[in-house]
Tab-separated table of C-alpha atoms in Angstrom:
chain	number	residue	atom	x	y	z
M	16	UNK	CA	115.903	98.316	129.456
M	17	UNK	CA	117.364	96.781	126.243
M	18	UNK	CA	115.893	97.970	123.041
M	19	UNK	CA	113.677	95.444	121.296
M	20	UNK	CA	114.924	94.661	117.972
M	21	UNK	CA	113.385	92.761	114.950
M	22	UNK	CA	114.214	89.045	114.765
M	23	UNK	CA	114.803	89.196	110.943
M	24	UNK	CA	115.482	91.674	108.145
M	25	UNK	CA	112.487	90.184	106.317
M	26	UNK	CA	110.393	91.163	109.281
M	27	UNK	CA	111.566	94.781	109.174
M	28	UNK	CA	111.175	95.094	105.429
M	29	UNK	CA	107.544	93.708	105.401
M	30	UNK	CA	106.265	95.575	108.338
M	31	UNK	CA	107.882	99.004	106.946
M	32	UNK	CA	106.181	97.922	103.631
M	33	UNK	CA	102.908	97.234	105.512
M	34	UNK	CA	102.995	100.444	107.047
M	35	UNK	CA	103.460	102.090	103.772
M	36	UNK	CA	100.775	99.942	102.007
M	37	UNK	CA	97.441	101.599	102.212
M	38	UNK	CA	94.242	102.607	100.481
M	39	UNK	CA	96.161	105.048	98.190
M	40	UNK	CA	97.990	102.165	96.669
M	41	UNK	CA	94.817	100.306	96.073
M	42	UNK	CA	92.934	103.097	94.196
M	43	UNK	CA	94.933	106.370	93.903
M	44	UNK	CA	97.976	105.173	92.179
M	45	UNK	CA	96.223	103.194	89.497
M	46	UNK	CA	93.811	105.783	88.912
M	47	UNK	CA	96.314	108.697	88.274
M	48	UNK	CA	98.693	106.602	86.334
M	49	UNK	CA	95.688	106.004	83.873
M	50	UNK	CA	94.575	109.845	83.957
M	51	UNK	CA	98.284	110.973	83.190
M	52	UNK	CA	99.636	108.875	80.511
M	53	UNK	CA	99.789	105.300	81.741
M	54	UNK	CA	103.506	103.954	81.680
M	55	UNK	CA	104.684	107.780	80.907
M	56	UNK	CA	103.469	108.768	84.505
M	57	UNK	CA	104.921	105.852	85.987
M	58	UNK	CA	108.402	107.026	84.843
M	59	UNK	CA	107.848	110.551	86.276
M	60	UNK	CA	106.657	108.903	89.571
M	61	UNK	CA	109.787	106.638	89.840
M	62	UNK	CA	111.889	109.704	89.242
M	63	UNK	CA	110.544	111.643	92.232
M	64	UNK	CA	110.238	108.466	94.342
M	65	UNK	CA	114.082	108.080	93.961
M	66	UNK	CA	114.709	111.829	94.300
M	67	UNK	CA	112.573	112.703	97.358
M	68	UNK	CA	110.634	109.717	99.101
M	69	UNK	CA	113.671	107.304	99.365
M	70	UNK	CA	116.000	109.695	100.626
M	71	UNK	CA	113.695	111.078	103.200
M	72	UNK	CA	112.843	107.484	104.314
M	73	UNK	CA	116.665	106.799	104.824
M	74	UNK	CA	116.707	109.878	107.156
M	75	UNK	CA	113.786	108.919	109.078
M	76	UNK	CA	115.396	105.524	109.442
M	77	UNK	CA	118.659	106.748	110.387
M	78	UNK	CA	117.485	108.979	113.118
M	79	UNK	CA	115.546	106.113	114.693
M	80	UNK	CA	118.513	103.681	114.530
M	81	UNK	CA	121.170	106.265	115.723
M	82	UNK	CA	119.072	107.313	118.776
M	83	UNK	CA	117.633	103.686	119.491
M	84	UNK	CA	114.328	105.523	120.290
M	85	UNK	CA	111.150	106.408	118.767
M	86	UNK	CA	110.021	109.978	118.021
M	87	UNK	CA	109.423	110.954	121.648
M	88	UNK	CA	112.932	110.881	122.532
M	89	UNK	CA	115.048	110.631	119.372
M	90	UNK	CA	115.782	114.340	118.652
M	91	UNK	CA	116.367	114.763	122.432
M	92	UNK	CA	119.250	112.286	122.198
M	93	UNK	CA	120.527	113.578	118.859
M	94	UNK	CA	120.227	117.236	118.661
M	95	UNK	CA	122.799	119.735	119.844
M	96	UNK	CA	122.683	121.235	123.275
M	97	UNK	CA	120.220	123.904	123.616
M	98	UNK	CA	118.196	123.352	120.348
M	99	UNK	CA	114.470	122.777	120.313
M	100	UNK	CA	114.277	119.899	117.485
M	101	UNK	CA	112.539	117.725	120.163
M	102	UNK	CA	109.433	119.912	120.070
M	103	UNK	CA	108.486	118.263	116.729
M	104	UNK	CA	107.444	115.282	118.717
M	105	UNK	CA	104.134	116.603	119.861
M	106	UNK	CA	103.147	117.395	116.227
M	107	UNK	CA	104.186	114.029	115.025
M	108	UNK	CA	102.001	112.578	117.801
M	109	UNK	CA	99.102	114.463	116.597
M	110	UNK	CA	99.725	113.193	113.078
M	111	UNK	CA	99.871	109.575	114.270
M	112	UNK	CA	96.479	110.105	115.983
M	113	UNK	CA	94.992	111.677	113.342
M	114	UNK	CA	95.991	109.149	110.737
M	115	UNK	CA	94.623	106.538	113.053
M	116	UNK	CA	91.098	108.139	113.138
M	117	UNK	CA	90.689	107.480	109.601
M	118	UNK	CA	92.730	104.194	109.093
M	119	UNK	CA	90.822	102.522	111.855
M	120	UNK	CA	87.564	103.149	110.100
M	121	UNK	CA	88.857	101.887	106.857
M	122	UNK	CA	90.364	98.790	108.441
M	123	UNK	CA	86.840	98.225	109.716
M	124	UNK	CA	85.491	98.316	106.235
M	125	UNK	CA	87.783	95.668	104.977
M	126	UNK	CA	86.819	93.483	108.112
M	127	UNK	CA	83.149	94.171	107.610
M	128	UNK	CA	83.260	92.899	103.965
M	129	UNK	CA	84.643	89.443	105.001
M	130	UNK	CA	81.178	88.158	106.113
M	131	UNK	CA	79.557	90.178	103.466
M	132	UNK	CA	81.308	88.518	100.661
M	133	UNK	CA	80.922	85.094	102.295
M	134	UNK	CA	77.154	85.344	102.009
M	135	UNK	CA	76.876	87.596	98.883
M	136	UNK	CA	74.312	86.439	96.152
M	137	UNK	CA	76.910	85.573	93.539
M	138	UNK	CA	74.738	83.955	90.984
M	139	UNK	CA	76.356	84.756	87.661
M	140	UNK	CA	74.414	88.078	87.093
M	141	UNK	CA	75.524	90.449	84.436
M	142	UNK	CA	78.225	93.052	85.153
M	143	UNK	CA	76.078	95.846	85.547
M	144	UNK	CA	73.571	94.080	87.812
M	145	UNK	CA	76.514	92.765	89.942
M	146	UNK	CA	77.965	96.225	90.158
M	147	UNK	CA	74.524	97.680	91.253
M	148	UNK	CA	74.294	95.110	93.964
M	149	UNK	CA	77.566	95.713	95.340
M	150	UNK	CA	77.081	99.518	95.381
M	151	UNK	CA	73.998	98.863	97.214
M	152	UNK	CA	75.962	96.582	99.951
M	153	UNK	CA	78.851	99.411	100.241
M	154	UNK	CA	76.320	102.449	100.718
M	155	UNK	CA	74.141	100.623	103.090
M	156	UNK	CA	77.408	99.684	105.105
M	157	UNK	CA	78.243	103.395	105.222
M	158	UNK	CA	74.905	104.512	106.258
M	159	UNK	CA	74.937	102.070	109.357
M	160	UNK	CA	76.660	103.861	112.424
M	161	UNK	CA	76.344	100.867	114.583
M	162	UNK	CA	77.880	98.558	111.950
M	163	UNK	CA	80.808	101.110	111.162
M	164	UNK	CA	81.562	101.852	114.645
M	165	UNK	CA	81.522	98.118	115.883
M	166	UNK	CA	83.971	97.256	113.073
M	167	UNK	CA	86.225	100.168	113.681
M	168	UNK	CA	86.474	98.979	117.431
M	169	UNK	CA	87.160	95.648	116.252
M	170	UNK	CA	90.048	96.604	114.172
M	171	UNK	CA	91.388	98.919	117.011
M	172	UNK	CA	91.127	95.702	119.533
M	173	UNK	CA	92.738	93.398	117.118
M	174	UNK	CA	95.630	95.723	116.345
M	175	UNK	CA	96.331	96.633	119.851
M	176	UNK	CA	96.192	93.028	121.000
M	177	UNK	CA	98.745	92.101	118.405
M	178	UNK	CA	100.926	95.145	119.709
M	179	UNK	CA	100.651	93.936	123.255
M	180	UNK	CA	102.407	90.735	122.542
M	181	UNK	CA	105.638	92.687	121.672
M	182	UNK	CA	107.709	93.422	118.543
M	183	UNK	CA	108.954	89.886	117.663
M	184	UNK	CA	106.055	87.616	119.027
M	185	UNK	CA	103.276	90.078	118.031
M	186	UNK	CA	103.917	92.768	115.406
M	187	UNK	CA	106.873	91.095	113.519
M	188	UNK	CA	105.454	87.606	113.532
M	189	UNK	CA	101.670	88.330	112.617
M	190	UNK	CA	102.570	90.938	110.197
M	191	UNK	CA	104.946	88.900	107.962
M	192	UNK	CA	102.193	86.336	107.613
M	193	UNK	CA	99.490	89.011	106.606
M	194	UNK	CA	102.037	90.459	103.863
M	195	UNK	CA	103.022	87.095	102.473
M	196	UNK	CA	99.415	86.109	102.154
M	197	UNK	CA	98.417	89.454	100.587
M	198	UNK	CA	101.298	89.162	98.018
M	199	UNK	CA	100.229	85.755	96.772
M	200	UNK	CA	96.661	86.813	96.446
M	201	UNK	CA	97.631	89.987	94.567
M	202	UNK	CA	99.272	87.495	91.936
M	203	UNK	CA	96.175	85.362	91.629
M	204	UNK	CA	93.769	88.023	91.347
M	205	UNK	CA	95.856	90.008	88.747
M	206	UNK	CA	96.224	86.851	86.626
M	207	UNK	CA	92.374	86.447	86.986
M	208	UNK	CA	91.412	90.096	86.041
M	209	UNK	CA	94.178	90.104	83.156
M	210	UNK	CA	92.227	87.030	81.548
M	211	UNK	CA	88.758	88.310	81.596
M	212	UNK	CA	86.791	89.073	78.499
M	213	UNK	CA	87.385	92.675	77.451
M	214	UNK	CA	90.490	93.086	79.797
M	215	UNK	CA	92.622	93.823	76.949
M	216	UNK	CA	91.435	97.481	76.820
M	217	UNK	CA	92.030	98.166	80.433
M	218	UNK	CA	95.666	96.758	80.294
M	219	UNK	CA	96.352	98.889	77.260
M	220	UNK	CA	94.944	101.795	79.125
M	221	UNK	CA	96.964	101.300	82.176
M	222	UNK	CA	100.282	100.179	80.704
M	223	UNK	CA	100.638	101.906	77.187
M	224	UNK	CA	102.679	105.091	77.357
M	225	UNK	CA	100.640	108.025	76.264
M	226	UNK	CA	103.326	110.787	76.150
M	227	UNK	CA	100.773	112.925	74.231
M	228	UNK	CA	98.337	112.976	77.079
M	229	UNK	CA	101.215	113.693	79.639
M	230	UNK	CA	102.625	116.612	77.389
M	231	UNK	CA	99.038	117.599	76.035
M	232	UNK	CA	99.399	121.141	77.684
M	233	UNK	CA	101.484	122.985	80.139
M	234	UNK	CA	98.483	122.522	82.529
M	235	UNK	CA	98.076	119.014	82.083
M	236	UNK	CA	101.747	118.450	82.647
M	237	UNK	CA	101.920	120.682	85.753
M	238	UNK	CA	98.923	118.696	87.430
M	239	UNK	CA	100.971	115.335	86.508
M	240	UNK	CA	104.233	116.759	87.921
M	241	UNK	CA	102.295	117.496	91.154
M	242	UNK	CA	100.465	114.150	91.253
M	243	UNK	CA	103.555	112.170	90.906
M	244	UNK	CA	105.505	114.371	93.332
M	245	UNK	CA	102.586	113.963	95.970
M	246	UNK	CA	102.398	110.273	95.143
M	247	UNK	CA	105.947	109.681	95.693
M	248	UNK	CA	105.990	111.667	98.966
M	249	UNK	CA	102.733	110.310	100.542
M	250	UNK	CA	102.958	106.677	99.679
M	251	UNK	CA	105.922	105.926	102.023
M	252	UNK	CA	104.112	107.375	105.197
M	253	UNK	CA	107.068	109.443	106.156
M	254	UNK	CA	107.135	112.516	108.277
M	255	UNK	CA	105.611	111.472	111.563
M	256	UNK	CA	107.852	109.198	112.904
M	257	UNK	CA	105.877	105.865	111.822
M	258	UNK	CA	109.068	104.839	109.901
M	259	UNK	CA	111.496	106.279	112.459
M	260	UNK	CA	110.285	103.696	115.004
M	261	UNK	CA	111.142	100.756	112.903
M	262	UNK	CA	114.561	102.241	112.367
M	263	UNK	CA	115.034	102.194	116.178
M	264	UNK	CA	114.387	98.577	116.034
M	265	UNK	CA	116.797	97.462	113.247
M	266	UNK	CA	120.407	96.439	113.785
M	267	UNK	CA	123.485	97.729	111.964
M	268	UNK	CA	124.180	94.783	109.755
M	269	UNK	CA	122.833	96.317	106.656
M	270	UNK	CA	123.043	100.059	105.197
M	271	UNK	CA	119.762	101.792	105.480
M	272	UNK	CA	119.706	103.213	101.913
M	273	UNK	CA	119.399	99.463	100.573
M	274	UNK	CA	116.708	98.745	102.975
M	275	UNK	CA	114.643	101.774	101.953
M	276	UNK	CA	114.719	100.728	98.260
M	277	UNK	CA	113.677	97.439	98.960
M	278	UNK	CA	110.577	98.815	101.054
M	279	UNK	CA	109.836	101.319	98.471
M	280	UNK	CA	109.992	98.820	95.795
M	281	UNK	CA	107.837	96.606	97.539
M	282	UNK	CA	105.334	99.232	98.133
M	283	UNK	CA	105.251	100.412	94.425
M	284	UNK	CA	105.007	96.846	93.341
M	285	UNK	CA	101.726	96.455	95.362
M	286	UNK	CA	100.392	99.744	94.063
M	287	UNK	CA	101.210	98.679	90.525
M	288	UNK	CA	99.966	95.072	90.675
M	289	UNK	CA	96.714	96.190	92.162
M	290	UNK	CA	96.347	98.434	88.870
M	291	UNK	CA	96.460	95.115	87.088
M	292	UNK	CA	93.416	94.044	89.074
M	293	UNK	CA	91.360	97.044	88.722
M	294	UNK	CA	91.763	98.245	85.476
M	295	UNK	CA	91.172	95.087	83.334
M	296	UNK	CA	88.240	94.669	85.681
M	297	UNK	CA	86.640	97.966	85.003
M	298	UNK	CA	87.188	97.814	81.333
M	299	UNK	CA	85.682	94.236	81.352
M	300	UNK	CA	82.656	95.385	83.116
M	301	UNK	CA	82.159	98.843	81.804
M	302	UNK	CA	82.863	100.478	85.204
M	303	UNK	CA	84.427	103.948	85.199
M	304	UNK	CA	88.025	103.781	86.536
M	305	UNK	CA	87.708	106.984	88.670
M	306	UNK	CA	85.497	105.606	91.024
M	307	UNK	CA	88.011	105.908	94.146
M	308	UNK	CA	87.843	103.866	96.974
M	309	UNK	CA	84.550	102.296	95.898
M	310	UNK	CA	86.641	100.321	93.152
M	311	UNK	CA	87.672	97.878	95.989
M	312	UNK	CA	84.085	97.296	97.457
M	313	UNK	CA	82.148	97.531	94.128
M	314	UNK	CA	84.322	96.485	91.120
M	315	UNK	CA	86.492	93.846	92.510
M	316	UNK	CA	83.511	91.880	94.011
M	317	UNK	CA	82.045	91.970	90.420
M	318	UNK	CA	85.250	90.121	89.491
M	319	UNK	CA	84.627	87.285	91.817
M	320	UNK	CA	81.271	86.939	90.809
M	321	UNK	CA	82.508	85.850	87.516
M	322	UNK	CA	84.843	83.228	88.867
M	323	UNK	CA	84.203	79.738	89.947
M	324	UNK	CA	83.655	79.455	93.856
M	325	UNK	CA	83.420	83.418	93.671
M	326	UNK	CA	82.223	83.698	97.244
M	327	UNK	CA	85.451	81.872	98.431
M	328	UNK	CA	87.748	84.042	96.212
M	329	UNK	CA	85.899	87.334	97.492
M	330	UNK	CA	86.073	86.334	100.960
M	331	UNK	CA	89.683	85.397	100.963
M	332	UNK	CA	90.446	88.754	99.242
M	333	UNK	CA	88.833	90.777	101.802
M	334	UNK	CA	90.434	88.608	104.466
M	335	UNK	CA	93.884	89.639	103.220
M	336	UNK	CA	92.771	93.250	102.312
M	337	UNK	CA	92.058	93.252	105.938
M	338	UNK	CA	95.354	91.935	106.784
M	339	UNK	CA	96.753	94.664	104.617
M	340	UNK	CA	94.824	97.464	106.425
M	341	UNK	CA	95.380	95.828	109.959
M	342	UNK	CA	99.102	95.792	109.171
M	343	UNK	CA	99.270	99.400	108.541
M	344	UNK	CA	97.230	100.134	111.738
M	345	UNK	CA	99.625	97.856	113.879
M	346	UNK	CA	102.657	99.741	112.496
M	347	UNK	CA	101.310	103.039	113.300
M	348	UNK	CA	99.984	101.797	116.560
M	349	UNK	CA	103.343	100.638	117.520
M	350	UNK	CA	104.687	104.160	116.748
M	351	UNK	CA	101.960	105.559	119.190
M	352	UNK	CA	102.786	103.025	121.835
M	353	UNK	CA	106.585	103.468	121.606
M	354	UNK	CA	105.831	107.285	122.143
M	355	UNK	CA	104.130	106.557	125.301
M	356	UNK	CA	106.694	104.022	126.474
M	357	UNK	CA	109.723	106.297	125.638
M	358	UNK	CA	108.330	109.760	126.903
M	359	UNK	CA	106.595	108.542	130.078
M	360	UNK	CA	108.758	105.509	130.769
M	361	UNK	CA	105.715	103.156	130.963
M	362	UNK	CA	105.281	99.407	130.207
M	363	UNK	CA	103.732	98.323	126.932
M	364	UNK	CA	100.949	96.662	128.516
M	365	UNK	CA	100.183	100.141	130.466
M	366	UNK	CA	100.447	101.995	127.080
M	367	UNK	CA	98.119	99.433	125.503
M	368	UNK	CA	95.657	99.682	128.148
M	369	UNK	CA	95.414	103.667	127.884
M	370	UNK	CA	95.105	103.465	124.068
M	371	UNK	CA	92.671	100.666	123.779
M	372	UNK	CA	90.218	103.189	125.354
M	373	UNK	CA	91.641	106.458	123.841
M	374	UNK	CA	91.977	105.329	120.060
M	375	UNK	CA	88.414	104.096	119.557
M	376	UNK	CA	87.132	107.142	121.103
M	377	UNK	CA	89.305	109.530	118.804
M	378	UNK	CA	88.093	107.545	115.784
M	379	UNK	CA	84.186	107.900	116.337
M	380	UNK	CA	84.113	111.069	114.537
M	381	UNK	CA	85.446	109.577	111.349
M	382	UNK	CA	83.190	106.472	111.537
M	383	UNK	CA	80.103	108.506	112.273
M	384	UNK	CA	81.039	111.021	109.587
M	385	UNK	CA	79.657	108.899	106.925
M	386	UNK	CA	76.128	108.641	108.472
M	387	UNK	CA	75.080	110.689	111.738
M	388	UNK	CA	77.576	113.347	111.220
M	389	UNK	CA	77.702	113.284	107.335
M	390	UNK	CA	76.559	117.058	107.556
M	391	UNK	CA	79.706	118.124	109.268
M	392	UNK	CA	81.877	119.398	106.528
M	393	UNK	CA	84.380	122.169	105.925
M	394	UNK	CA	84.050	124.189	102.693
M	395	UNK	CA	86.756	123.122	100.041
M	396	UNK	CA	87.615	119.864	101.918
M	397	UNK	CA	84.700	117.840	102.638
M	398	UNK	CA	83.647	115.466	105.585
M	399	UNK	CA	85.208	114.793	108.814
M	400	UNK	CA	87.277	112.038	107.047
M	401	UNK	CA	88.436	114.322	104.399
M	402	UNK	CA	89.284	116.840	107.119
M	403	UNK	CA	91.620	114.462	108.995
M	404	UNK	CA	93.249	113.410	105.674
M	405	UNK	CA	93.937	117.077	104.681
M	406	UNK	CA	95.519	117.763	108.131
M	407	UNK	CA	97.795	114.806	107.925
M	408	UNK	CA	98.417	114.271	104.212
M	409	UNK	CA	98.741	117.998	103.250
M	410	UNK	CA	100.271	119.440	106.428
M	411	UNK	CA	101.776	117.199	109.073
M	412	UNK	CA	103.429	114.600	106.816
M	413	UNK	CA	105.024	117.501	104.747
M	414	UNK	CA	106.037	119.617	107.934
M	415	UNK	CA	107.447	116.472	109.436
M	416	UNK	CA	109.444	115.542	106.462
M	417	UNK	CA	110.959	119.126	106.360
M	418	UNK	CA	112.023	118.765	109.631
M	419	UNK	CA	113.770	115.377	109.300
M	420	UNK	CA	115.611	116.559	106.362
M	421	UNK	CA	116.628	119.849	107.916
M	422	UNK	CA	117.628	118.191	111.119
M	423	UNK	CA	119.798	115.640	108.809
M	424	UNK	CA	121.463	118.068	106.774
M	425	UNK	CA	122.266	121.345	108.664
M	426	UNK	CA	124.945	122.023	111.206
M	427	UNK	CA	122.381	123.502	113.740
M	428	UNK	CA	120.687	119.863	113.788
M	429	UNK	CA	122.222	116.435	113.869
M	430	UNK	CA	124.470	117.209	110.872
M	431	UNK	CA	125.308	115.734	107.425
M	432	UNK	CA	128.344	113.640	108.526
M	433	UNK	CA	126.371	112.156	111.354
M	434	UNK	CA	123.631	111.193	108.857
M	435	UNK	CA	125.783	109.768	106.333
M	436	UNK	CA	127.945	107.717	108.798
M	437	UNK	CA	124.683	106.202	110.354
M	438	UNK	CA	122.900	105.473	106.960
M	439	UNK	CA	125.981	103.795	105.475
M	440	UNK	CA	126.891	101.610	108.316
M	441	UNK	CA	126.500	97.980	107.359
M	442	UNK	CA	126.520	95.980	104.103
M	443	UNK	CA	124.617	97.103	101.288
M	444	UNK	CA	123.770	100.194	99.015
M	445	UNK	CA	125.428	103.501	100.174
M	446	UNK	CA	123.659	106.801	100.316
M	447	UNK	CA	125.788	109.138	98.048
M	448	UNK	CA	127.784	111.710	99.886
M	449	UNK	CA	127.349	113.826	96.732
M	450	UNK	CA	123.714	114.517	97.450
M	451	UNK	CA	124.268	116.795	99.911
M	452	UNK	CA	123.416	119.925	97.947
M	453	UNK	CA	120.206	118.277	96.753
M	454	UNK	CA	119.222	117.313	100.086
M	455	UNK	CA	120.085	120.691	101.766
M	456	UNK	CA	118.561	122.896	98.904
M	457	UNK	CA	116.417	120.838	96.507
M	458	UNK	CA	114.502	118.454	98.450
M	459	UNK	CA	113.485	121.179	100.958
M	460	UNK	CA	112.310	123.303	98.269
M	461	UNK	CA	110.256	120.562	96.729
M	462	UNK	CA	108.523	119.917	100.208
M	463	UNK	CA	107.636	123.550	100.338
M	464	UNK	CA	106.135	123.484	97.059
M	465	UNK	CA	104.040	120.222	98.041
M	466	UNK	CA	102.940	122.239	101.281
M	467	UNK	CA	101.908	125.371	99.237
M	468	UNK	CA	100.126	123.445	96.541
M	469	UNK	CA	97.915	121.325	98.974
M	470	UNK	CA	96.660	124.604	100.126
M	471	UNK	CA	96.074	126.284	96.771
M	472	UNK	CA	92.603	124.592	95.959
M	473	UNK	CA	91.390	125.239	99.464
M	474	UNK	CA	92.260	128.858	99.425
M	475	UNK	CA	90.925	129.167	95.957
M	476	UNK	CA	87.610	127.870	97.112
M	477	UNK	CA	87.343	129.933	100.315
M	478	UNK	CA	88.116	133.096	98.062
M	479	UNK	CA	85.499	132.332	95.315
M	480	UNK	CA	87.680	131.587	92.536
M	481	UNK	CA	87.178	127.639	92.178
């Protein structure tokens, strides 16, 4: 059977960016930018994005396009005879499922907030009162297991139904609409937030370079470097085949380096623009900017409360935030479904039928981890959601990226020449051949550092040093 392909280049870019855009873009990026010197940290982040994130994304795309298969069969097709690179696919599949156990729950939060904002009592109350009211709504949602599980199942069903329609008719067509709507609304909300009374302080906090804060001490600088390194690495969802599957759907008209730069640029733009919504709002309403995910569910509704027709704007925002979350779920679901279709040669409909039962069941622990199973914790990590996030972000994504890099640069793998030929086929930006030494030694070394540093705080806690 012929391999499905994207109908348009725009579809490929928006879907890949939709996979990369996640909750971390909405709150983590703006927060760490403010913590480590504003624009000074952005420069550091962009350096690591170019040096680490984009090259690995190109490699993942290349493996997919060259093999015309997802992670289930890509290594089998490209690896040298007698090698064992294909065994990584099982770790990749575990990573995809673990990622979904958390993201389906978060997508459910976004969907749940649509009716909540449509009926919220936006009556022009003061900022602190409005914030308090939003905190109560958010906490009540987390404490209700029936509500969380119900919306989680809704996110799963919607996403799998889109995937069941096929690549072009379902995944590409619907995700393009979702992403375009999200980008339009980000522009509108950023403009509104930046014109609030007191927003100037938030804009200065976010955008004014503070090199003194970044280089204040070796400890602060070390923390900033690791934060920038980690953000550049994790923001693109590389390492578990979620990007590789889209490489298998793209034609050879354009070089993959140029496509990766566009996707990383769009992903970074969303993260940066969201900061222009959150920080001005935080300072205008006197809210702490380090409130984590709650900023989306507490601070931004307070922004809408001050706007004319606030309920409408708040509802639309969470419709489109739901689109962003669902687009990520759809993208990773596509990776899961392609694994079942490639590995066991089954139809898309059969793969959907299996996973429409399997994924909600596997997602239950995370949804219940905020209420009925809130007491289930691992010392040094936290609740079930934190455990799942630690396994994926600090381990599987890192190990997977190392596998992709070594596979593309070593003679015992696919090899540098084969990778370079695939990456540079077509029009557009070329992957520099002179980066071979960096990709063979520098990037693997950085990935190992990320892996080790991800475990250091946990080990310190277990040994009683933290």
